[in-house]
PDB file of N, CA and C in Angstrom:
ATOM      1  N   UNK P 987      57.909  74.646 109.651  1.00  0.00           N
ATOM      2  CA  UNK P 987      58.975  75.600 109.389  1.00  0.00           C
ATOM      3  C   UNK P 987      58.459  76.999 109.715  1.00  0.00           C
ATOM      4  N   UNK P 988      59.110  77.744 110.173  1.00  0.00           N
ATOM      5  CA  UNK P 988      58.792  79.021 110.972  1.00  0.00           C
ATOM      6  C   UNK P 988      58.927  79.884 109.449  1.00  0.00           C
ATOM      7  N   UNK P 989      57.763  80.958 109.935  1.00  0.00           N
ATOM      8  CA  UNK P 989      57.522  81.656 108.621  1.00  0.00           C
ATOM      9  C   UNK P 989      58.464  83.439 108.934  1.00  0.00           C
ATOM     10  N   UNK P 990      58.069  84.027 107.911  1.00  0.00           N
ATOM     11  CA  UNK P 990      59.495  85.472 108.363  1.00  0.00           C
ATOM     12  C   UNK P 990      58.636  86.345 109.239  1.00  0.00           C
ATOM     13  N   UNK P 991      57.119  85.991 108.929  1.00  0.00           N
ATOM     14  CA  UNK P 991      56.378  87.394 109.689  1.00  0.00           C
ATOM     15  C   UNK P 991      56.518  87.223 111.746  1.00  0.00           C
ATOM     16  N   UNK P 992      56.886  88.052 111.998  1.00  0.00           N
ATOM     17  CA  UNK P 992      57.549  88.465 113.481  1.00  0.00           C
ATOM     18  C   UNK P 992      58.617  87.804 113.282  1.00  0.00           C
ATOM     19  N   UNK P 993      59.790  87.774 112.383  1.00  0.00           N
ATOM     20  CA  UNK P 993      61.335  87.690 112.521  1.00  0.00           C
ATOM     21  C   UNK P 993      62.006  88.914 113.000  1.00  0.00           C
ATOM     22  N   UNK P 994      61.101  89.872 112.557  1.00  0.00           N
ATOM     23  CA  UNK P 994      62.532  91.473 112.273  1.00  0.00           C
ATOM     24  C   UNK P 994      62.225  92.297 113.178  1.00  0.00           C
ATOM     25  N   UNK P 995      61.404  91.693 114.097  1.00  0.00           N
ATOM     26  CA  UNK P 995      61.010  93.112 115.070  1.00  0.00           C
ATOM     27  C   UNK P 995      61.673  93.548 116.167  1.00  0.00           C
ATOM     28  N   UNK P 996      62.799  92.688 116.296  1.00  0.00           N
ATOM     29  CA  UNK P 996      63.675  93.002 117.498  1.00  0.00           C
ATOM     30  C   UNK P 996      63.000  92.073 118.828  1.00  0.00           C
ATOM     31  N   UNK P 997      63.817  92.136 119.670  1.00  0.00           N
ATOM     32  CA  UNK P 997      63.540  91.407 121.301  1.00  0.00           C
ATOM     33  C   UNK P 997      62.672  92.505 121.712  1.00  0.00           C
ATOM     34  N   UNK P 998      61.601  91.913 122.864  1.00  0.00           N
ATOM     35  CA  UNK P 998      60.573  92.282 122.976  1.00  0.00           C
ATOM     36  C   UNK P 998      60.308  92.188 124.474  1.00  0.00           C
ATOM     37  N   UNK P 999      59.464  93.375 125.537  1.00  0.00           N
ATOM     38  CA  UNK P 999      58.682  92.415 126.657  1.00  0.00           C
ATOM     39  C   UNK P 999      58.019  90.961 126.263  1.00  0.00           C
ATOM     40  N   UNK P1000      57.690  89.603 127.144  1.00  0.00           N
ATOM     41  CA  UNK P1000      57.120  88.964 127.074  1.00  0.00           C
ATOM     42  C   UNK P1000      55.445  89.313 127.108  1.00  0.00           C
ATOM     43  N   UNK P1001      54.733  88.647 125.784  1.00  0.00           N
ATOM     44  CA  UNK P1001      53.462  88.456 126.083  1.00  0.00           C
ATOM     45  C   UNK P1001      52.503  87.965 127.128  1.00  0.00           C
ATOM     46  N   UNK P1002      51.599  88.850 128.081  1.00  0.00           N
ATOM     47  CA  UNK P1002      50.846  88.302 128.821  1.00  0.00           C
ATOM     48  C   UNK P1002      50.557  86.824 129.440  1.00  0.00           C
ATOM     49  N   UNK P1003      49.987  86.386 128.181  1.00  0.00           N
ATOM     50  CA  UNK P1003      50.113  84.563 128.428  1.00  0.00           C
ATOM     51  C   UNK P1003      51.171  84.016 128.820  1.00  0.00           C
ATOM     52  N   UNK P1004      52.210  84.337 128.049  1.00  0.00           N
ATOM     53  CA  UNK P1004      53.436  83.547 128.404  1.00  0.00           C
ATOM     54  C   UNK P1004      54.054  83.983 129.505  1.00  0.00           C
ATOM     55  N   UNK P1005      54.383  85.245 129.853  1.00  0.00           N
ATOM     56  CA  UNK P1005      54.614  85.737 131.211  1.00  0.00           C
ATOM     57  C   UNK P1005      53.896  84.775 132.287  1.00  0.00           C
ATOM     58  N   UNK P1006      52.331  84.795 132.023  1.00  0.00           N
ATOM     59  CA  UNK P1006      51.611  84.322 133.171  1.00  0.00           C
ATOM     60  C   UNK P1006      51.885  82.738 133.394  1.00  0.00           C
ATOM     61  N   UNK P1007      52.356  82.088 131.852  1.00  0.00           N
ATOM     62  CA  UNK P1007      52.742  80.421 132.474  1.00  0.00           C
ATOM     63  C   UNK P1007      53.605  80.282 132.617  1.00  0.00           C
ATOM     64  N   UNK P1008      54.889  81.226 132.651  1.00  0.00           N
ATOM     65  CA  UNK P1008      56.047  80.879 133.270  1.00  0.00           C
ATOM     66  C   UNK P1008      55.844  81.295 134.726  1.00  0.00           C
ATOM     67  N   UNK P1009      54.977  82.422 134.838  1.00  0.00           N
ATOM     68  CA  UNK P1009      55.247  82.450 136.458  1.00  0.00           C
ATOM     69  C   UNK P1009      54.118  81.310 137.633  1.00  0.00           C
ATOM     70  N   UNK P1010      53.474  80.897 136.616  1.00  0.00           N
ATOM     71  CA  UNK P1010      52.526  79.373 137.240  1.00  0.00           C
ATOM     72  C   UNK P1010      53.456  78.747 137.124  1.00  0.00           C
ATOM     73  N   UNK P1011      54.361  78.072 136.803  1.00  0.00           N
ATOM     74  CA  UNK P1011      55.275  77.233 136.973  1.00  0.00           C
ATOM     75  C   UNK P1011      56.475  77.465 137.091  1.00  0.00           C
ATOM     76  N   UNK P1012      57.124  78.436 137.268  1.00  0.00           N
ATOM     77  CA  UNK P1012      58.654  78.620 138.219  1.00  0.00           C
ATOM     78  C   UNK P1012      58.241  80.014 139.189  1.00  0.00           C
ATOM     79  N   UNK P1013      57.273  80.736 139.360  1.00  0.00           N
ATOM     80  CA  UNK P1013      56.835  81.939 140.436  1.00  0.00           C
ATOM     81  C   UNK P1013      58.193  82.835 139.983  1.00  0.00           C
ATOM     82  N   UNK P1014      58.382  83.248 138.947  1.00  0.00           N
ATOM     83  CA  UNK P1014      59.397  83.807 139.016  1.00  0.00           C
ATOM     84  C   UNK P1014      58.595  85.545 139.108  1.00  0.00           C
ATOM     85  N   UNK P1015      60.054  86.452 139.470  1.00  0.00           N
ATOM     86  CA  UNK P1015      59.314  87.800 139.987  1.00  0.00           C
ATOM     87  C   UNK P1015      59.200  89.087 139.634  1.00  0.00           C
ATOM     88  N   UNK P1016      59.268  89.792 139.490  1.00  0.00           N
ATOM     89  CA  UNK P1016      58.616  90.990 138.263  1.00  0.00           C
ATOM     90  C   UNK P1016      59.843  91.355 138.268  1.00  0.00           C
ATOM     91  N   UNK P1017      61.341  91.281 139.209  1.00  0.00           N
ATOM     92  CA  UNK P1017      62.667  91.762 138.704  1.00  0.00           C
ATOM     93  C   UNK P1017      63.148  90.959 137.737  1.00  0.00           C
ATOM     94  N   UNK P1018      62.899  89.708 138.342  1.00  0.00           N
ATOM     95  CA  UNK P1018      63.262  88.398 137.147  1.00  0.00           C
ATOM     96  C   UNK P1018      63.056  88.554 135.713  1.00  0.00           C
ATOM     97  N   UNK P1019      61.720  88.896 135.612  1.00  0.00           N
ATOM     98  CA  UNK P1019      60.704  89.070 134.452  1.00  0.00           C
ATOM     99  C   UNK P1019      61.656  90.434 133.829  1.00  0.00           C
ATOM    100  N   UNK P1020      62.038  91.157 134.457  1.00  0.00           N
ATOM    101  CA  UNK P1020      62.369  92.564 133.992  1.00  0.00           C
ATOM    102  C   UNK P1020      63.906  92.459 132.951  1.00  0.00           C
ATOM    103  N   UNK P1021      64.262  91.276 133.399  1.00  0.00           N
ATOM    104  CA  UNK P1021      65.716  91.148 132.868  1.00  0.00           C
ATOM    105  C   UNK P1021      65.175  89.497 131.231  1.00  0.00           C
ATOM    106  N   UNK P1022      64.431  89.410 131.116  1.00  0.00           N
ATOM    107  CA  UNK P1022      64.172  88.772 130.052  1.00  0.00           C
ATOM    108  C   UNK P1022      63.470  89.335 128.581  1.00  0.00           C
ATOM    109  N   UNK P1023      63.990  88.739 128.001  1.00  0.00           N
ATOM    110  CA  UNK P1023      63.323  89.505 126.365  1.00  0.00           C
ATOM    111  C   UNK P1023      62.942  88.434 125.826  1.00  0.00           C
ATOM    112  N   UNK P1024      61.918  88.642 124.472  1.00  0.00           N
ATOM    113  CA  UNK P1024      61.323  87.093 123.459  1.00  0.00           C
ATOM    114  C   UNK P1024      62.003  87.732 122.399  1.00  0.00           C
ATOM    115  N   UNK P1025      62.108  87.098 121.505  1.00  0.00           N
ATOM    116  CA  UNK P1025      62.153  86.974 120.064  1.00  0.00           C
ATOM    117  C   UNK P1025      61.045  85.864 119.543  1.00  0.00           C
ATOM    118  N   UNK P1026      60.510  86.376 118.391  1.00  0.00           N
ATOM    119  CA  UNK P1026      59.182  85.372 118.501  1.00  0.00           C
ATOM    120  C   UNK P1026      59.592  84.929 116.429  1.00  0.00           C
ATOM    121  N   UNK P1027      58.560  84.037 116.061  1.00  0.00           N
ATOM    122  CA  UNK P1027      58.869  83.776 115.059  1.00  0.00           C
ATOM    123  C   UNK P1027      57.093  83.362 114.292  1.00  0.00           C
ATOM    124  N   UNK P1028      55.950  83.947 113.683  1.00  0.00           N
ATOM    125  CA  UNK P1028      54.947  83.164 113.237  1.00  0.00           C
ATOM    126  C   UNK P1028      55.117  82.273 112.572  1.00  0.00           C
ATOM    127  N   UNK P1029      54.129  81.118 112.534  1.00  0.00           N
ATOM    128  CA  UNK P1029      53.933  80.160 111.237  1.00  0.00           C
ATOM    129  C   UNK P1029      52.951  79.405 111.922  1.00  0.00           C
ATOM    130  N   UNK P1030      52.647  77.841 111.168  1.00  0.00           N
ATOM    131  CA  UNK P1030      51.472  76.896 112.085  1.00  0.00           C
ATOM    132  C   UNK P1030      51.941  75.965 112.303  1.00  0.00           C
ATOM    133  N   UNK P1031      51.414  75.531 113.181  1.00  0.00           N
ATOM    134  CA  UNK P1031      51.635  74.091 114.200  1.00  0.00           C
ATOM    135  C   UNK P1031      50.466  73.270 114.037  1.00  0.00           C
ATOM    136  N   UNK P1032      49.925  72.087 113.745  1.00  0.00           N
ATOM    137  CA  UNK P1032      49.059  71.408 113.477  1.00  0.00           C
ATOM    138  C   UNK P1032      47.804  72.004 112.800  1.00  0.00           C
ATOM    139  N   UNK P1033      48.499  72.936 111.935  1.00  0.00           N
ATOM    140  CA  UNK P1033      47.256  73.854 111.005  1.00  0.00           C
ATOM    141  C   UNK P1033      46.898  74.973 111.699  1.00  0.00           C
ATOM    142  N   UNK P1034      47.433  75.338 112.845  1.00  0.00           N
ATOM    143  CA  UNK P1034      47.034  76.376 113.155  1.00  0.00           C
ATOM    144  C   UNK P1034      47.728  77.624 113.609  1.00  0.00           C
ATOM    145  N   UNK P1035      47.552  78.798 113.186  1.00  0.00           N
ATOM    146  CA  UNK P1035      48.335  80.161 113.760  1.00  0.00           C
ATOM    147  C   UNK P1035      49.036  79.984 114.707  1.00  0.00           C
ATOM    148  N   UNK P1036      50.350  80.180 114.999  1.00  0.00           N
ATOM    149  CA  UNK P1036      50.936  80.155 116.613  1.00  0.00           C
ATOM    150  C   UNK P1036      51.981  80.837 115.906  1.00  0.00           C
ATOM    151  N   UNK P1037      52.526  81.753 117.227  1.00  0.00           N
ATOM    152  CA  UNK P1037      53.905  82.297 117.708  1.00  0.00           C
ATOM    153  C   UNK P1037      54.989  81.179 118.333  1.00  0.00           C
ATOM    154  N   UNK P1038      55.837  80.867 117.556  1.00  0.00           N
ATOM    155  CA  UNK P1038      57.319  79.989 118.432  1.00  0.00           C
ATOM    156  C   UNK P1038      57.696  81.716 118.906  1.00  0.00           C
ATOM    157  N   UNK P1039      58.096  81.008 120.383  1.00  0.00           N
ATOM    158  CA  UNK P1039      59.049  82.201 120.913  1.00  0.00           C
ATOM    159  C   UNK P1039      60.293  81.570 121.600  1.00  0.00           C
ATOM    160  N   UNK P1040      61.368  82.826 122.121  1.00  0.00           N
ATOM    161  CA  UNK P1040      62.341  81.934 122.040  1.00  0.00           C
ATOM    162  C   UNK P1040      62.725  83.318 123.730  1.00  0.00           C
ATOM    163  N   UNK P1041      62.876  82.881 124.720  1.00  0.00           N
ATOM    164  CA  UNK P1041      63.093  83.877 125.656  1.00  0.00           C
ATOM    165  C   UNK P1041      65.069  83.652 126.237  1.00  0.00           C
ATOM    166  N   UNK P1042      65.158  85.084 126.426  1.00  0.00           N
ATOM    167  CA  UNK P1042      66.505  84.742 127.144  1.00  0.00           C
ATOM    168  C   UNK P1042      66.741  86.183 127.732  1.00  0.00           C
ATOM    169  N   UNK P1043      68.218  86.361 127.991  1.00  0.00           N
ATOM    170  CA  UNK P1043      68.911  87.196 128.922  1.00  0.00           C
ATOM    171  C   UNK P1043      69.560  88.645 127.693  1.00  0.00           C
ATOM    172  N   UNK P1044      69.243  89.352 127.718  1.00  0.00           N
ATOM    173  CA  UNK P1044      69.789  90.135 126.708  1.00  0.00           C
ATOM    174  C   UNK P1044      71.226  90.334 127.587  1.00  0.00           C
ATOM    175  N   UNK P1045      71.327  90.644 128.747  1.00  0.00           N
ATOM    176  CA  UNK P1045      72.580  91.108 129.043  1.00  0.00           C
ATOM    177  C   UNK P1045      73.858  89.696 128.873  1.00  0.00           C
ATOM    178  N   UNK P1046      73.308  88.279 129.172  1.00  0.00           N
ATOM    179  CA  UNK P1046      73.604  87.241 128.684  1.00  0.00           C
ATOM    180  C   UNK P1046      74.332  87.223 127.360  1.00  0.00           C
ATOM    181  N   UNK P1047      73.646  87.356 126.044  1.00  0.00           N
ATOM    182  CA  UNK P1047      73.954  87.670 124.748  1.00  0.00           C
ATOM    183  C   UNK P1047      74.920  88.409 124.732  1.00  0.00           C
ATOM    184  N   UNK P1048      75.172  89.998 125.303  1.00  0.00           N
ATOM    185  CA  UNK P1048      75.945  90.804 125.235  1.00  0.00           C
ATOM    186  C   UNK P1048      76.813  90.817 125.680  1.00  0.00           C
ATOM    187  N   UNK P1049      77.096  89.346 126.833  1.00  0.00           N
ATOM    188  CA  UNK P1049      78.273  89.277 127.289  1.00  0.00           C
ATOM    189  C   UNK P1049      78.868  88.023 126.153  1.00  0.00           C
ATOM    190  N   UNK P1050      78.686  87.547 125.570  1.00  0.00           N
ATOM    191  CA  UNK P1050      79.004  86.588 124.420  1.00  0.00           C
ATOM    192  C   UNK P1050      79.398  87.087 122.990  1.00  0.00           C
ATOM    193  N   UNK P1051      79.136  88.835 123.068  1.00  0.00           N
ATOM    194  CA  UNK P1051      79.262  89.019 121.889  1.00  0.00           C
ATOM    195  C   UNK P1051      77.904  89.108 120.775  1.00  0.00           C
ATOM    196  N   UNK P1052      76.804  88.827 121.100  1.00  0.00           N
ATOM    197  CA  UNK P1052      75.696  88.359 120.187  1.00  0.00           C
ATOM    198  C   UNK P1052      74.774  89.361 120.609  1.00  0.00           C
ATOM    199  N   UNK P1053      74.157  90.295 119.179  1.00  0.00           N
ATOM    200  CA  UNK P1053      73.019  90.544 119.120  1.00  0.00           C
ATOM    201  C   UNK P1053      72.008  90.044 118.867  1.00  0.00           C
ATOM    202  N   UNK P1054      70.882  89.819 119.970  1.00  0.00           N
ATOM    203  CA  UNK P1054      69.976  89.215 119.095  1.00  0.00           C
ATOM    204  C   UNK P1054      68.672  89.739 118.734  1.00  0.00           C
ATOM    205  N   UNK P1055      68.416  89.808 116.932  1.00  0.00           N
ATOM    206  CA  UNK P1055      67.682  90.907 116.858  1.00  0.00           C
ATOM    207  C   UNK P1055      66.342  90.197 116.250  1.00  0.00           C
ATOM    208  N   UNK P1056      66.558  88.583 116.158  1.00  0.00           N
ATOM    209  CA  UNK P1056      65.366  87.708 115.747  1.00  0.00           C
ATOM    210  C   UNK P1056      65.529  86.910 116.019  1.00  0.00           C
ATOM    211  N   UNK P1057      64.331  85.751 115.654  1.00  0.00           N
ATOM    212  CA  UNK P1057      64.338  84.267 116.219  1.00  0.00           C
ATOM    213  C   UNK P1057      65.467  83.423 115.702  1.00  0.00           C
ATOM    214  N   UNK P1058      65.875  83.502 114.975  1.00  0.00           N
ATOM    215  CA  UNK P1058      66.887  83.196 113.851  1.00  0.00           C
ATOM    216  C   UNK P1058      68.356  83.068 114.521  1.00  0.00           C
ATOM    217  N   UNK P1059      68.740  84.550 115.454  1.00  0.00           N
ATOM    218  CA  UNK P1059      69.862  84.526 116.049  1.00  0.00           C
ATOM    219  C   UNK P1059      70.160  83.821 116.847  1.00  0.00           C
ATOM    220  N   UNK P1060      69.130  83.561 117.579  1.00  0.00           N
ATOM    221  CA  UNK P1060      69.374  82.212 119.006  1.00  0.00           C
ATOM    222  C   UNK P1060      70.095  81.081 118.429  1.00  0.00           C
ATOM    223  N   UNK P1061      69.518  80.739 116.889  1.00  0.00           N
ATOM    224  CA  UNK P1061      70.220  79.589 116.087  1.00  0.00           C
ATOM    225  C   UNK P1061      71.513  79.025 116.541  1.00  0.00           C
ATOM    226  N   UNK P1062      72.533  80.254 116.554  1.00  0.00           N
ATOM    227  CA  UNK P1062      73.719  79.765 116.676  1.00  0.00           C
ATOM    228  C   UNK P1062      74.312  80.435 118.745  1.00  0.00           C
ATOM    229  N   UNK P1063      73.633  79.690 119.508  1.00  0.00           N
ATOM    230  CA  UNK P1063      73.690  80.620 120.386  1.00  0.00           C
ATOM    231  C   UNK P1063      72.575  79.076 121.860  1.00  0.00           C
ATOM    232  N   UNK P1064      71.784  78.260 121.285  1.00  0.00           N
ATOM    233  CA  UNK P1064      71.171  77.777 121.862  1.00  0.00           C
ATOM    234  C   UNK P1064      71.294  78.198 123.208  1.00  0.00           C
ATOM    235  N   UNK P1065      72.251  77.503 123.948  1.00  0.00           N
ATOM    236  CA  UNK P1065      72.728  77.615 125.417  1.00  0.00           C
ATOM    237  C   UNK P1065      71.675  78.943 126.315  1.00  0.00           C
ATOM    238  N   UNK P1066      71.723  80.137 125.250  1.00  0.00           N
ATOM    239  CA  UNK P1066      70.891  81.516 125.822  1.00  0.00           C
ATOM    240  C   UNK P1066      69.732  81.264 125.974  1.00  0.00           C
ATOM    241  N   UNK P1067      68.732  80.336 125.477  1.00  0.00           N
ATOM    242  CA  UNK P1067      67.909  80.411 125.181  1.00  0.00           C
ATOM    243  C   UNK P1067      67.035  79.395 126.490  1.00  0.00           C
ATOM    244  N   UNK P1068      66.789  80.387 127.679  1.00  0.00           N
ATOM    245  CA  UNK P1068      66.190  80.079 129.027  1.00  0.00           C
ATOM    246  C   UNK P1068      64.738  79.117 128.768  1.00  0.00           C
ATOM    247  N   UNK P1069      63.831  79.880 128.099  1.00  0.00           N
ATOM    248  CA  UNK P1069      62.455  79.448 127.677  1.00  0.00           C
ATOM    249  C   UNK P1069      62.318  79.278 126.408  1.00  0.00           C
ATOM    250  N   UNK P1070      61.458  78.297 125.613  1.00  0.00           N
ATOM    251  CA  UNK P1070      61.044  78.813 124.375  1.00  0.00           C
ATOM    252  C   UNK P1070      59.606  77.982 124.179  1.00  0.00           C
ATOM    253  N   UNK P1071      59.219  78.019 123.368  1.00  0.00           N
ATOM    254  CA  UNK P1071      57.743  77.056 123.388  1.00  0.00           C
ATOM    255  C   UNK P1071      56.986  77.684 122.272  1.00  0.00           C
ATOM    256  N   UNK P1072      55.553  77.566 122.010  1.00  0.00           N
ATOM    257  CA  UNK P1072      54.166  78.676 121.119  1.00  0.00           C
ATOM    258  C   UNK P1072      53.676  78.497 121.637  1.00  0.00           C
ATOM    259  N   UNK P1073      52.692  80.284 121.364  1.00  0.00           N
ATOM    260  CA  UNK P1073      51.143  80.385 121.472  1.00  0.00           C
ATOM    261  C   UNK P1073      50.349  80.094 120.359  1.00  0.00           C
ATOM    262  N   UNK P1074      49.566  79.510 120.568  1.00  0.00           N
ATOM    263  CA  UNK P1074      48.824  79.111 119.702  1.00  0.00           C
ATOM    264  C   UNK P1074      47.636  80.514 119.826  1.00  0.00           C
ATOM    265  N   UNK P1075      47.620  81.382 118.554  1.00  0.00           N
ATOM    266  CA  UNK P1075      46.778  82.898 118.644  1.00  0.00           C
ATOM    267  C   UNK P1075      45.247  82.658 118.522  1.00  0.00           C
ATOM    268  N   UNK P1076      45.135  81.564 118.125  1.00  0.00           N
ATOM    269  CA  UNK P1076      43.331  81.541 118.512  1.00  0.00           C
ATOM    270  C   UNK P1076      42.981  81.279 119.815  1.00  0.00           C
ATOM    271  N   UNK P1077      43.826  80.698 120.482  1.00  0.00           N
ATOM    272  CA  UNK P1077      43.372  80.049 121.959  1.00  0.00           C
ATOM    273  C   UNK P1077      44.146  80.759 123.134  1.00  0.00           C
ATOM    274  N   UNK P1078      45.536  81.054 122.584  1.00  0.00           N
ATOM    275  CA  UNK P1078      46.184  82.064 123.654  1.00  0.00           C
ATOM    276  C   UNK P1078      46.962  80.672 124.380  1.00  0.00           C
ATOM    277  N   UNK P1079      46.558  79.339 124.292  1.00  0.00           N
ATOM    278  CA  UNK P1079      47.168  78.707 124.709  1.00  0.00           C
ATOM    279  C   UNK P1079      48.532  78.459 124.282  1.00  0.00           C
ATOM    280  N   UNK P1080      49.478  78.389 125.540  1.00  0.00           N
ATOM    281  CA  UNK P1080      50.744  78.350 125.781  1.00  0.00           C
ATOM    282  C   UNK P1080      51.600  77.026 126.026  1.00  0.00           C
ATOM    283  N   UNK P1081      52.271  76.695 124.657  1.00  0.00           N
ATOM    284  CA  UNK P1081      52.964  75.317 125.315  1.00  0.00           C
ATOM    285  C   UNK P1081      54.357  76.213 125.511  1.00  0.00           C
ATOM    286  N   UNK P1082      55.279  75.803 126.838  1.00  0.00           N
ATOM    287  CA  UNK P1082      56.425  76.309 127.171  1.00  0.00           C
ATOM    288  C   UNK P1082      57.072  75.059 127.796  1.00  0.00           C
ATOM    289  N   UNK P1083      58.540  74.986 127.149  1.00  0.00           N
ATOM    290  CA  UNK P1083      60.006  74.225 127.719  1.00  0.00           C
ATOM    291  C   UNK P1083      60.638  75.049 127.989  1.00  0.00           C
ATOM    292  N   UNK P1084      61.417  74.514 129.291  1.00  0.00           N
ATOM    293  CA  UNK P1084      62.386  75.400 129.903  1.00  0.00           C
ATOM    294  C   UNK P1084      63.171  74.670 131.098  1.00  0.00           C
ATOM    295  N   UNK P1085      63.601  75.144 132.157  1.00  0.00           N
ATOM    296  CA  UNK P1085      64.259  74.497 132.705  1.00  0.00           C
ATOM    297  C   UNK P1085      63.034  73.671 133.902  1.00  0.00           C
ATOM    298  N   UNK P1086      63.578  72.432 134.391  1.00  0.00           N
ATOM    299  CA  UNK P1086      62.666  72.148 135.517  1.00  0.00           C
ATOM    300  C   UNK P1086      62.748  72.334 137.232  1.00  0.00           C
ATOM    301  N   UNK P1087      63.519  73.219 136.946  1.00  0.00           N
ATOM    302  CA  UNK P1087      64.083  73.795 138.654  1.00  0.00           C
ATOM    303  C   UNK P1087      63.628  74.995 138.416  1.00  0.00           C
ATOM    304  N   UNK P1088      63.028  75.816 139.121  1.00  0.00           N
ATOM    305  CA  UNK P1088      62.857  77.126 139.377  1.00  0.00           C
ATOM    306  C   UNK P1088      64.377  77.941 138.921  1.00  0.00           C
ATOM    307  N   UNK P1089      64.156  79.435 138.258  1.00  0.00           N
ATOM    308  CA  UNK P1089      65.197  79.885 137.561  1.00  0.00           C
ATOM    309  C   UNK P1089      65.553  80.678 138.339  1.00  0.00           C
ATOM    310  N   UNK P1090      67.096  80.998 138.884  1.00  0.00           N
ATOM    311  CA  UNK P1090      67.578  81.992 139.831  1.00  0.00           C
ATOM    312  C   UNK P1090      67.163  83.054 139.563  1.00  0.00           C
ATOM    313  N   UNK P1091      66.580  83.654 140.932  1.00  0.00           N
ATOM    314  CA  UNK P1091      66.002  85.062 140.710  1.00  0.00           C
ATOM    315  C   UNK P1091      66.762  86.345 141.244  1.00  0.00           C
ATOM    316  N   UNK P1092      67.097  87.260 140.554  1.00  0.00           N
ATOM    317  CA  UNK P1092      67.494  88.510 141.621  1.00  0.00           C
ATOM    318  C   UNK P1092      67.490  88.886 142.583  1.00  0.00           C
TER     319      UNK P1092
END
């Protein structure tokens, strides 16, 4: 169960790591990248520290009506939600789901 600490901080650039394994596996491109935000959520995953994050389209949301200002909001909203996966913060390692076709780019 996802804990509250990084609920309230608002949508965010993507973190380094995760930036870097989405673009190892869909090459997507720094305009691409430019139009995505995280909402992240702490707690642990097999005992250990990790970030769930949850990535999408802010302009997406805003055409639906939806702010989204935490991990929480995607809740009712799935469909927005392009990437999501954790880092695990001791290792930096990145598990990420998302789509399996390369994501239309700008």
């Amino acid at each position: 169960m996802a804990g509250l600490l990084g609920m309230f901080g608002g949508s965010r650039s993507l973190r380094p790591e995760v930036k870097a394994a989405i673009q190892s596996r869909h090459g997507l491109n720094d305009k691409a990248f430019a139009e995505l935000k995280v909402v992240e959520s702490s707690s642990k995953f097999a005992g250990r520290p990790v970030t769930y994050f949850r990535i999408f389209k802010p302009a997406e949301a805003v055409a639906r009506g939806l702010q989204v200002k935490n991990f929480a909001d995607l809740n009712e909203a799935p469909a927005l939600v392009i990437y999501e996966g954790h880092e695990e913060m001791d290792t930096r390692l990145v598990s990420l789901k998302g789509p399996d076709r390369p994501t239309a780019q700008p």
